[in-house]
Coordinates of C-alpha atoms in Angstrom, one line a residue:
Chain A
M6 CA -96.5 79.3 -201.8
M7 CA -99.3 81.8 -202.6
L8 CA -98.7 85.5 -202.3
K9 CA -101.7 87.9 -202.2
G10 CA -101.9 91.7 -202.1
K11 CA -102.5 94.9 -203.9
A12 CA -100.2 96.6 -206.4
W13 CA -98.1 99.7 -205.7
K14 CA -97.2 100.9 -209.2
Y15 CA -94.0 102.7 -210.2
G16 CA -92.2 103.5 -213.4
D17 CA -88.8 102.6 -215.0
D18 CA -85.4 102.8 -213.5
V19 CA -86.5 102.9 -209.8
D20 CA -83.1 103.4 -208.2
T21 CA -81.9 102.2 -204.8
D22 CA -81.5 105.9 -203.7
V23 CA -85.3 106.3 -203.8
I24 CA -86.0 102.8 -202.4
I25 CA -84.0 103.8 -199.4
P26 CA -82.2 107.2 -199.4
A27 CA -78.6 107.3 -198.3
R28 CA -79.4 109.6 -195.4
Y29 CA -80.9 106.6 -193.6
L30 CA -78.0 104.2 -194.2
N31 CA -76.4 105.0 -190.9
T32 CA -78.4 102.0 -189.6
S33 CA -79.2 98.6 -191.0
D34 CA -82.2 98.0 -188.6
P35 CA -85.0 96.6 -190.9
A36 CA -87.8 98.3 -189.0
E37 CA -86.1 101.6 -189.1
L38 CA -85.3 101.3 -192.9
A39 CA -88.9 100.2 -193.6
K40 CA -90.2 103.5 -192.3
H41 CA -88.4 105.4 -195.1
C42 CA -89.0 102.8 -197.9
M43 CA -89.8 104.6 -201.3
E44 CA -90.0 107.9 -199.4
D45 CA -88.4 110.1 -202.2
I46 CA -90.8 109.0 -204.9
D47 CA -93.9 108.1 -202.8
R48 CA -94.3 109.6 -199.3
G49 CA -97.4 107.5 -198.8
Y50 CA -96.0 104.1 -199.4
A51 CA -94.4 103.3 -196.0
S52 CA -97.4 104.3 -193.9
K53 CA -100.1 102.8 -196.2
V54 CA -98.6 99.5 -197.5
S55 CA -100.4 96.4 -196.2
P56 CA -98.7 93.1 -195.5
G57 CA -98.6 91.0 -198.7
D58 CA -98.8 94.0 -201.1
F59 CA -96.6 94.0 -204.3
I60 CA -94.3 96.6 -205.7
V61 CA -94.9 96.6 -209.4
A62 CA -92.4 98.6 -211.6
G63 CA -91.0 99.0 -215.1
K64 CA -87.5 98.1 -216.4
N65 CA -84.2 98.1 -214.5
F66 CA -85.8 98.1 -211.0
G67 CA -83.2 98.6 -208.2
C68 CA -80.5 100.3 -210.4
G69 CA -77.7 102.2 -208.7
S70 CA -76.0 101.3 -205.4
S71 CA -75.3 97.8 -204.0
R72 CA -77.0 98.6 -200.7
E73 CA -78.7 95.5 -199.5
H74 CA -80.7 97.9 -197.3
A75 CA -83.0 98.3 -200.4
P76 CA -84.4 94.7 -200.5
I77 CA -84.3 94.7 -196.7
A78 CA -86.4 97.9 -196.5
I79 CA -88.9 96.5 -199.0
K80 CA -89.2 93.2 -197.2
A81 CA -89.5 94.8 -193.8
S82 CA -92.2 97.2 -195.2
G83 CA -94.4 94.2 -195.5
A84 CA -94.4 93.8 -199.3
S85 CA -94.4 90.2 -200.3
A86 CA -92.5 90.6 -203.6
V87 CA -91.4 92.9 -206.4
I88 CA -92.8 92.4 -210.0
A89 CA -90.9 94.3 -212.7
R90 CA -90.1 94.3 -216.4
S91 CA -86.5 93.7 -215.5
F92 CA -84.1 94.1 -212.5
A93 CA -80.7 95.7 -212.1
R94 CA -78.2 93.0 -211.5
I95 CA -76.9 93.8 -208.0
F96 CA -80.5 94.2 -206.7
Y97 CA -81.4 90.9 -208.3
R98 CA -78.7 89.0 -206.5
N99 CA -79.3 90.8 -203.2
A100 CA -83.0 90.0 -203.3
F101 CA -82.3 86.3 -203.7
N102 CA -79.4 86.3 -201.2
M103 CA -81.6 87.8 -198.5
G104 CA -84.8 86.1 -199.4
L105 CA -87.1 88.7 -201.1
P106 CA -89.1 87.1 -204.0
I107 CA -88.8 89.0 -207.2
F108 CA -90.4 88.2 -210.6
E109 CA -89.9 89.4 -214.1
A110 CA -93.2 89.7 -215.9
P111 CA -93.1 92.3 -218.6
Q112 CA -96.5 91.8 -220.1
A113 CA -98.3 91.7 -216.7
V114 CA -96.6 94.9 -215.6
G115 CA -98.0 96.8 -218.5
E116 CA -101.5 95.8 -217.6
I117 CA -101.4 96.2 -213.9
D118 CA -102.8 99.5 -212.4
A119 CA -102.1 100.8 -208.9
G120 CA -104.4 99.1 -206.4
D121 CA -105.1 96.0 -208.5
L122 CA -105.5 92.9 -206.4
L123 CA -102.8 90.3 -207.4
Y124 CA -102.1 86.7 -206.6
V125 CA -98.8 85.0 -207.3
D126 CA -98.5 81.2 -207.2
M127 CA -94.8 80.6 -206.9
E128 CA -94.9 76.9 -207.5
R129 CA -97.0 77.2 -210.7
G130 CA -95.2 80.3 -211.9
A131 CA -98.5 82.1 -212.3
L132 CA -99.6 85.6 -211.6
R133 CA -103.4 86.4 -211.4
N134 CA -104.7 90.0 -211.6
E135 CA -108.0 89.5 -209.8
T136 CA -109.2 93.1 -210.5
K137 CA -108.7 92.7 -214.2
K138 CA -109.5 89.0 -214.3
K139 CA -106.3 88.1 -216.2
E140 CA -103.7 85.5 -215.7
Y141 CA -100.0 85.5 -216.7
R142 CA -97.1 83.1 -216.6
I143 CA -94.1 84.5 -214.8
A144 CA -90.5 83.6 -215.7
P145 CA -89.4 80.6 -213.8
V146 CA -86.7 81.2 -211.2
P147 CA -83.3 79.6 -212.3
P148 CA -82.6 76.3 -210.5
F149 CA -79.6 77.7 -208.5
M150 CA -81.7 80.6 -207.3
Q151 CA -84.5 78.2 -206.3
E152 CA -82.0 76.4 -204.2
L153 CA -81.0 79.7 -202.5
V154 CA -84.6 80.5 -201.8
A155 CA -85.4 77.0 -200.5
A156 CA -82.3 77.2 -198.2
G157 CA -83.5 80.5 -196.9
G158 CA -80.8 82.7 -198.5
L159 CA -77.1 82.4 -199.4
L160 CA -75.7 82.1 -196.0
N161 CA -78.0 79.2 -195.0
Y162 CA -77.2 77.6 -198.3
M163 CA -73.5 77.9 -197.6
A164 CA -73.9 76.6 -194.0
A165 CA -75.7 73.5 -195.4
R166 CA -73.0 73.0 -198.0
R167 CA -70.2 73.3 -195.5
K168 CA -71.9 70.8 -193.2
G169 CA -72.2 68.4 -196.2
K170 CA -68.5 68.5 -197.0
Chain B
M108 CA -64.2 79.6 -230.1
G109 CA -62.1 82.0 -228.1
M110 CA -62.8 83.9 -224.9
T111 CA -63.2 87.6 -224.0
L112 CA -61.1 89.2 -221.2
T113 CA -63.9 88.7 -218.7
E114 CA -64.5 85.0 -219.6
K115 CA -60.7 84.3 -219.4
I116 CA -60.4 85.8 -215.9
L117 CA -63.5 84.1 -214.7
A118 CA -62.4 80.7 -216.1
R119 CA -59.1 81.0 -214.3
H120 CA -60.7 81.8 -211.0
A121 CA -63.2 78.9 -211.4
A122 CA -60.3 76.5 -212.2
K123 CA -61.9 75.8 -215.6
D124 CA -60.4 75.7 -219.1
R125 CA -63.2 77.7 -220.4
V126 CA -66.5 79.3 -219.5
E127 CA -69.5 80.3 -221.5
P128 CA -71.9 83.2 -221.1
G129 CA -74.9 82.2 -219.0
E130 CA -72.9 79.6 -217.1
L131 CA -73.1 79.8 -213.3
I132 CA -69.7 79.4 -211.6
L133 CA -68.2 79.4 -208.1
A134 CA -65.1 81.6 -208.4
R135 CA -62.2 82.3 -206.1
V136 CA -61.8 85.9 -205.1
D137 CA -58.5 87.8 -204.8
L138 CA -59.9 90.6 -202.8
A139 CA -63.3 91.2 -201.0
L140 CA -64.2 94.8 -200.1
G141 CA -66.7 96.4 -197.8
N142 CA -67.4 100.0 -196.7
D143 CA -69.1 101.6 -193.6
V144 CA -72.5 101.3 -195.2
T145 CA -72.4 97.7 -196.4
S146 CA -69.9 96.0 -194.0
P147 CA -72.1 96.1 -190.8
I148 CA -74.7 93.8 -192.4
A149 CA -71.9 91.5 -193.6
I150 CA -70.2 91.5 -190.2
E151 CA -73.4 90.7 -188.4
A152 CA -73.9 87.7 -190.8
V153 CA -70.4 86.4 -190.3
R154 CA -70.8 86.6 -186.5
K155 CA -74.2 85.0 -186.6
M156 CA -72.8 82.0 -188.5
G157 CA -70.4 81.5 -185.7
V158 CA -67.4 81.7 -188.0
K159 CA -64.1 82.4 -186.1
A160 CA -61.8 83.1 -188.9
V161 CA -62.0 84.7 -192.4
F162 CA -60.7 82.9 -195.4
D163 CA -57.6 85.1 -195.7
R164 CA -56.7 88.0 -193.5
E165 CA -54.8 89.8 -196.3
K166 CA -57.5 89.4 -199.0
I167 CA -60.2 91.5 -197.3
A168 CA -60.3 95.3 -197.4
L169 CA -62.5 97.3 -195.1
V170 CA -62.7 101.0 -195.8
P171 CA -64.8 103.5 -193.9
D172 CA -65.3 106.2 -196.4
H173 CA -69.0 106.9 -197.0
F174 CA -69.9 108.5 -193.6
A175 CA -66.3 109.0 -192.5
P176 CA -65.0 111.0 -190.7
N177 CA -68.0 109.9 -188.5
K178 CA -70.9 112.1 -189.5
D179 CA -73.1 111.3 -186.6
I180 CA -73.5 108.9 -183.7
K181 CA -75.1 106.1 -185.7
S182 CA -72.3 106.3 -188.3
A183 CA -69.7 106.3 -185.5
E184 CA -71.3 103.1 -184.2
Q185 CA -71.2 101.5 -187.6
I186 CA -67.6 102.4 -188.2
R187 CA -66.6 101.2 -184.7
M188 CA -68.2 97.8 -185.6
M189 CA -65.9 97.6 -188.6
R190 CA -62.8 98.6 -186.6
E191 CA -63.5 96.1 -183.9
F192 CA -64.2 93.3 -186.4
A193 CA -61.0 94.1 -188.3
R194 CA -59.1 93.9 -185.0
A195 CA -60.8 90.7 -183.8
Y196 CA -60.4 88.9 -187.1
G197 CA -56.9 90.3 -187.8
I198 CA -58.0 91.9 -191.1
V199 CA -54.8 93.5 -192.4
N200 CA -56.3 96.1 -194.8
Y201 CA -58.5 98.2 -192.6
F202 CA -58.0 101.9 -193.4
E203 CA -58.5 104.4 -190.6
V204 CA -59.4 108.1 -191.1
G205 CA -56.1 109.9 -191.6
R206 CA -54.7 106.9 -193.5
M207 CA -57.7 106.2 -195.7
G208 CA -59.3 107.3 -198.9
I209 CA -62.3 106.5 -201.1
E210 CA -62.1 102.8 -201.5
H211 CA -62.0 102.6 -205.3
V212 CA -59.1 105.1 -205.6
L213 CA -57.3 103.8 -202.5
L214 CA -57.2 100.1 -203.2
P215 CA -55.5 100.2 -206.7
D216 CA -53.2 103.0 -205.5
E217 CA -52.1 100.9 -202.6
G218 CA -51.3 98.1 -205.0
L219 CA -54.0 95.8 -203.5
V220 CA -55.5 95.1 -207.0
V221 CA -53.4 93.8 -209.9
P222 CA -54.1 92.9 -213.5
G223 CA -55.9 89.5 -213.8
D224 CA -57.5 89.7 -210.3
L225 CA -61.1 88.8 -209.5
V226 CA -62.4 91.4 -207.0
I227 CA -65.8 91.7 -205.4
G228 CA -66.9 94.5 -203.3
A229 CA -70.1 95.5 -201.4
D230 CA -70.2 98.7 -203.3
S231 CA -71.6 99.1 -206.8
H232 CA -68.6 101.1 -208.1
T233 CA -66.3 98.1 -207.4
C234 CA -66.3 97.8 -211.2
T235 CA -63.6 100.6 -211.2
Y236 CA -60.7 98.1 -211.1
G237 CA -61.6 96.9 -214.6
A238 CA -59.3 99.7 -215.7
L239 CA -56.4 97.5 -214.5
C240 CA -57.5 94.5 -216.6
A241 CA -59.0 92.9 -213.6
F242 CA -62.5 91.4 -213.3
S243 CA -64.3 93.4 -210.5
T244 CA -67.9 93.8 -209.7
G245 CA -70.3 95.1 -207.1
V246 CA -72.3 92.8 -204.9
G247 CA -74.3 93.1 -201.7
S248 CA -73.5 92.6 -198.0
T249 CA -74.6 89.0 -197.9
D250 CA -72.3 88.2 -200.8
L251 CA -69.5 90.0 -199.0
A252 CA -70.1 87.9 -195.9
A253 CA -70.0 84.7 -197.9
A254 CA -66.8 85.7 -199.6
M255 CA -65.1 86.7 -196.3
I256 CA -65.9 83.2 -195.0
S257 CA -65.3 81.1 -198.0
G258 CA -63.1 83.1 -200.3
E259 CA -65.6 82.4 -203.1
V260 CA -68.4 84.0 -204.9
W261 CA -71.2 82.7 -207.2
L262 CA -71.3 84.5 -210.6
K263 CA -73.2 84.1 -213.8
V264 CA -70.7 84.5 -216.7
P265 CA -71.9 87.6 -218.5
E266 CA -72.0 88.2 -222.3
S267 CA -69.4 90.8 -223.3
I268 CA -70.0 93.8 -225.5
R269 CA -67.1 95.4 -227.2
I270 CA -66.7 99.2 -226.9
A271 CA -64.5 100.1 -229.9
L272 CA -62.8 103.4 -229.2
S273 CA -61.1 105.4 -231.9
G274 CA -59.7 108.9 -232.3
R275 CA -58.2 111.2 -229.7
P276 CA -60.4 113.2 -227.3
G277 CA -60.3 117.0 -228.1
K278 CA -59.9 120.0 -225.8
W279 CA -61.6 119.8 -222.4
V280 CA -62.8 116.2 -223.2
E281 CA -61.8 113.6 -220.7
G282 CA -62.6 109.9 -219.8
K283 CA -65.7 111.2 -218.0
D284 CA -67.1 112.5 -221.2
V285 CA -66.5 109.3 -223.1
I286 CA -68.3 107.2 -220.5
L287 CA -71.2 109.7 -220.2
H288 CA -71.5 109.7 -224.0
I289 CA -71.7 105.9 -224.0
I290 CA -74.3 105.8 -221.2
G291 CA -76.3 108.5 -223.0
K292 CA -76.2 106.3 -226.1
I293 CA -77.1 102.9 -224.7
G294 CA -79.1 104.0 -221.6
V295 CA -78.9 103.1 -217.9
D296 CA -79.7 99.5 -218.6
G297 CA -78.0 99.4 -222.0
A298 CA -75.4 96.9 -220.8
L299 CA -77.6 95.1 -218.2
Y300 CA -76.0 91.9 -216.9
Q301 CA -73.2 92.3 -219.5
A302 CA -69.5 93.0 -219.4
M303 CA -68.3 96.1 -221.2
E304 CA -64.9 95.4 -222.8
Y305 CA -63.0 98.5 -224.1
A306 CA -61.0 98.1 -227.2
G307 CA -59.7 99.8 -230.3
D308 CA -56.8 102.1 -231.3
G309 CA -58.2 105.0 -229.2
L310 CA -57.0 103.2 -226.0
T311 CA -53.5 104.6 -226.3
S312 CA -54.7 108.1 -225.8
L313 CA -56.4 107.2 -222.4
P314 CA -54.3 107.8 -219.3
M315 CA -54.9 105.5 -216.3
A316 CA -57.0 108.1 -214.4
W317 CA -59.5 108.3 -217.3
R318 CA -59.7 104.5 -217.6
F319 CA -60.6 104.3 -213.9
T320 CA -63.4 106.8 -214.5
M321 CA -64.7 104.8 -217.5
S322 CA -64.7 101.5 -215.7
N323 CA -66.1 103.1 -212.6
M324 CA -69.3 104.2 -214.4
A325 CA -69.9 100.9 -216.3
I326 CA -72.5 100.2 -213.6
E327 CA -74.3 103.3 -214.7
A328 CA -75.1 101.5 -217.9
G329 CA -76.2 98.4 -215.9
A330 CA -73.0 96.5 -216.7
K331 CA -71.5 93.8 -214.5
N332 CA -68.0 95.1 -215.2
G333 CA -66.1 97.4 -217.5
I334 CA -62.7 96.1 -218.4
F335 CA -59.7 97.5 -220.3
P336 CA -57.0 95.4 -222.0
F337 CA -53.5 95.4 -220.5
D338 CA -51.0 97.7 -222.1
E339 CA -47.9 99.8 -221.3
T340 CA -50.1 102.3 -219.5
T341 CA -51.4 99.6 -217.2
R342 CA -47.9 98.2 -216.7
A343 CA -46.5 101.6 -215.7
Y344 CA -49.2 102.1 -213.2
A345 CA -49.2 98.7 -211.6
D346 CA -45.5 98.1 -211.5
G347 CA -44.9 101.3 -209.5
R348 CA -47.5 100.3 -206.8
T349 CA -47.6 96.5 -206.2
K350 CA -45.1 93.9 -205.1
R351 CA -47.6 91.2 -206.1
R352 CA -46.8 89.2 -209.2
Y353 CA -49.5 89.1 -211.8
E354 CA -50.2 87.3 -215.0
V355 CA -51.3 89.3 -218.0
V356 CA -54.6 88.2 -219.6
T357 CA -55.5 89.0 -223.2
A358 CA -58.7 88.4 -225.1
D359 CA -58.6 85.8 -227.9
R360 CA -58.8 87.1 -231.5
D361 CA -61.9 84.9 -232.1
A362 CA -63.6 85.8 -228.8
R363 CA -67.4 86.2 -229.1
Y364 CA -69.1 89.5 -228.4
A365 CA -72.8 90.1 -228.0
G366 CA -72.5 93.5 -229.7
E367 CA -70.2 96.3 -230.5
I368 CA -70.5 100.0 -229.8
A369 CA -68.2 102.3 -231.8
V370 CA -67.1 105.6 -230.3
D371 CA -65.1 108.2 -232.2
M372 CA -63.6 110.1 -229.3
S373 CA -62.4 112.9 -231.5
S374 CA -65.9 113.9 -232.3
L375 CA -67.0 114.3 -228.7
E376 CA -67.7 117.6 -226.9
P377 CA -67.7 117.7 -223.1
Q378 CA -70.9 116.0 -221.8
V379 CA -73.3 117.0 -219.1
A380 CA -75.8 114.5 -217.6
F381 CA -79.1 116.2 -216.6
P382 CA -81.3 115.1 -213.7
H383 CA -82.3 112.5 -212.8
L384 CA -80.5 109.8 -214.7
P385 CA -76.9 109.5 -216.0
E386 CA -78.3 108.7 -219.4
N387 CA -79.8 112.2 -219.8
T388 CA -76.6 113.5 -221.4
R389 CA -76.2 116.6 -223.6
P390 CA -73.1 118.0 -225.3
L391 CA -72.0 121.1 -223.4
S392 CA -73.0 123.4 -226.3
Q393 CA -76.6 122.4 -225.9
V394 CA -76.9 122.8 -222.1
G395 CA -78.4 126.3 -222.2
N396 CA -78.5 128.6 -219.1
V397 CA -78.4 126.4 -216.0
P398 CA -77.5 128.5 -212.9
I399 CA -76.0 126.5 -210.0
D400 CA -75.6 126.7 -206.3
Q401 CA -72.9 124.1 -205.6
V402 CA -69.9 122.5 -207.4
V403 CA -68.4 119.2 -206.2
V404 CA -65.1 117.9 -207.5
G405 CA -64.2 114.5 -206.1
S406 CA -65.6 110.9 -205.6
C407 CA -64.4 107.5 -206.7
T408 CA -65.2 108.6 -210.2
N409 CA -63.1 111.8 -210.4
G410 CA -61.2 112.4 -207.2
R411 CA -57.7 111.5 -208.5
I412 CA -54.8 113.9 -208.7
E413 CA -55.3 114.2 -212.5
D414 CA -58.8 115.4 -211.8
L415 CA -57.7 118.0 -209.3
R416 CA -55.1 119.2 -211.7
S417 CA -57.7 119.6 -214.4
A418 CA -60.0 121.6 -212.1
A419 CA -57.1 123.7 -210.7
A420 CA -55.8 124.6 -214.2
V421 CA -59.2 126.2 -215.0
L422 CA -59.5 127.8 -211.6
K423 CA -56.0 129.2 -211.2
G424 CA -56.1 133.0 -210.7
R425 CA -59.9 133.1 -210.8
K426 CA -62.6 133.2 -208.2
V427 CA -65.6 131.0 -207.5
H428 CA -68.8 132.9 -208.4
D429 CA -70.4 134.8 -205.5
A430 CA -73.6 132.6 -205.6
V431 CA -71.7 129.3 -205.7
R432 CA -70.2 127.0 -203.0
M433 CA -67.4 124.9 -204.4
L434 CA -66.2 121.7 -202.6
V435 CA -63.1 119.7 -203.5
F436 CA -62.5 116.2 -202.2
P437 CA -59.1 114.6 -202.9
A438 CA -59.9 110.9 -202.9
T439 CA -57.0 109.7 -200.7
Q440 CA -54.5 111.0 -198.2
E441 CA -51.8 110.5 -200.8
I442 CA -53.6 112.6 -203.3
Y443 CA -54.3 115.2 -200.6
L444 CA -50.6 115.4 -199.9
Q445 CA -49.7 115.5 -203.6
A446 CA -52.2 118.3 -204.2
M447 CA -50.6 120.3 -201.4
R448 CA -47.1 119.8 -202.8
E449 CA -48.1 120.8 -206.3
G450 CA -49.8 124.0 -205.0
L451 CA -53.3 122.8 -206.2
M452 CA -54.7 123.2 -202.7
E453 CA -53.6 126.8 -202.7
V454 CA -55.3 127.4 -206.0
F455 CA -58.6 126.0 -204.7
V456 CA -58.5 127.9 -201.4
M457 CA -57.4 131.2 -203.1
A458 CA -60.3 130.8 -205.5
G459 CA -62.7 130.5 -202.6
A460 CA -63.3 126.8 -202.7
A461 CA -63.4 124.4 -199.7
F462 CA -60.8 121.7 -199.7
S463 CA -61.8 118.6 -197.6
T464 CA -60.4 115.5 -196.1
P465 CA -61.2 112.4 -198.3
T466 CA -64.8 111.1 -198.0
C467 CA -67.6 110.0 -200.3
G468 CA -69.6 112.7 -198.4
P469 CA -72.0 114.6 -200.7
C470 CA -71.8 112.2 -203.7
L471 CA -74.5 110.0 -202.1
G472 CA -76.1 112.7 -200.0
G473 CA -74.3 111.5 -196.9
H474 CA -72.7 114.6 -195.4
M475 CA -70.4 117.5 -196.2
G476 CA -72.4 119.4 -198.9
I477 CA -76.0 118.4 -198.8
L478 CA -78.4 120.3 -201.1
A479 CA -81.5 122.2 -199.8
K480 CA -84.9 122.0 -201.6
G481 CA -84.6 123.4 -205.1
E482 CA -80.8 123.7 -205.1
R483 CA -78.8 122.7 -208.0
A484 CA -75.3 121.2 -208.2
I485 CA -72.8 120.3 -210.9
A486 CA -70.6 117.4 -209.7
T487 CA -67.8 115.2 -211.0
T488 CA -69.6 112.3 -209.2
N489 CA -71.4 109.4 -210.8
R490 CA -75.2 109.6 -210.1
N491 CA -77.8 112.2 -210.4
F492 CA -80.9 110.3 -209.1
V493 CA -83.8 112.0 -207.3
G494 CA -82.5 113.1 -203.9
R495 CA -79.0 111.8 -204.5
M496 CA -77.2 114.8 -203.0
G497 CA -79.9 115.9 -200.6
H498 CA -83.4 117.1 -200.8
P499 CA -85.7 115.1 -203.1
E500 CA -86.4 118.3 -205.0
S501 CA -82.7 119.2 -205.5
E502 CA -80.9 118.6 -208.8
V503 CA -77.5 117.1 -209.7
Y504 CA -75.7 117.5 -213.1
L505 CA -72.7 115.3 -213.9
A506 CA -69.6 116.5 -215.7
N507 CA -65.8 116.3 -215.8
P508 CA -63.6 118.3 -213.4
A509 CA -62.7 121.1 -216.0
I510 CA -66.4 121.8 -216.7
A511 CA -67.2 121.7 -213.0
A512 CA -64.5 124.2 -212.2
A513 CA -65.5 126.5 -215.1
S514 CA -69.1 126.3 -213.9
A515 CA -68.0 127.3 -210.4
V516 CA -66.5 130.5 -211.9
L517 CA -69.4 131.2 -214.2
G518 CA -72.2 130.5 -211.7
R519 CA -73.9 128.5 -214.3
I520 CA -73.0 125.3 -216.3
G521 CA -70.4 126.2 -218.9
G522 CA -66.9 125.4 -220.2
P523 CA -63.5 127.0 -219.6
D524 CA -63.6 128.7 -223.0
E525 CA -66.6 130.8 -221.8
I526 CA -64.6 132.4 -219.0
R527 CA -63.3 135.9 -219.9

């Protein structure tokens, strides 16, 4: 699968409270959450993001709370994936469990600027920065996580497994 | 090669003789937890899968605490969804307002978590129960749904780092200061994907309440869990509260650790974490003049009776500063009652502080003490991210209950020794 879009660039330690502030957690409606995605660090994101765009960030992306509303809000905002130096662990598992692709690409992150046009080839594990004319390898997704993604998330994976038993 | 505390508990729950860091396991859970923010997504998923029964009606805990008592109509709907699900599926451990508390204080106090357990919760501070020598970690709603159905969770066995504690904490220094110091030292991702295992001869000077605080904030260093070894302090706490039998787990002498962090607790001052990350810690003497608008004592981090005693001891016979609002949240109904019996509630009210029913409330900027633009709070809570307690341009400083109470009197961040 090929993902294509422009970069929305953020710094280190982007926490789940700024991805989706708690004042909006009295609902789990994806469309409603998407309206407020990234609101506390970037008021422009939710209204200006285009389908396919990437969130690009530094280390420890998604730190803080376990709210699955965070990857839900990002996915519903139209972003195709998050590319970061590293991810906080609960965000990492939530993203796979609910089917938001995420990639660790430390070198690429350092060389991507806001607005750069990016391509990600998930099969080849390659990231291309079209604006900068540079290509990077991205860390391959662990086999179990690939199975989760292929099944369409944890619950579908479980359902298939239960059927097989 | 031996195993760490975390590896041993995980091996047991995966029915294996041993596990290695990096290994992916499917583990049996002893308790799965959800709150009013995270449960609705899990409940929808369970219903969507057409599952008619949960894996064990007694091994699921549902606690409406974040926006409870219902803060608005949407929250009321979310909590009703939990209540109806609990009724329909016969979930034994659903805790209603008036009988509830903040999940991570409530569940161990109710004896629902015992040493050696494996607990997952759709709340990042589920790591609190490590204080009881249990493995517990935060997950998301989908993981909670999967666990409610199957009684299992997939986990990657983490590497463990050893936190070697020595010395006895000095005056006004509590468990909160020890963990804030550690986070300040290693950073908010200093233990990312790892288990923090507390050890050393300093452990004997740490009461249970402080251990809960220190396990609770392991997530603030990025850790998967923060676990204490079992000792007489653990036994005294657990045996008074649970009827469940438990097996004591100990780390092997030749267990392998990915690193060690040494902390001499006797050298620590009270710590204050500045906005907007828990790693921005400073010793109290280097805080400078920071005027405040609000003080919050409470939360899953510091809402225990010991925390209220600590704050009340500073506040007794004094008044909250004219320019300050102070809010106190006992974490459970039991603690509320105890605070009333001990006269702590009277101390707070006489000092001019508000004393609330249990709720997570302002800690996550939910309700009951939201900050306006430019306002500043000192809180005994766990996070000081941008907008955490309200307006994105407000500020939160983290500290222990004694420092919070002293700051309420002073009108600025300071310690009890600065009060005339």
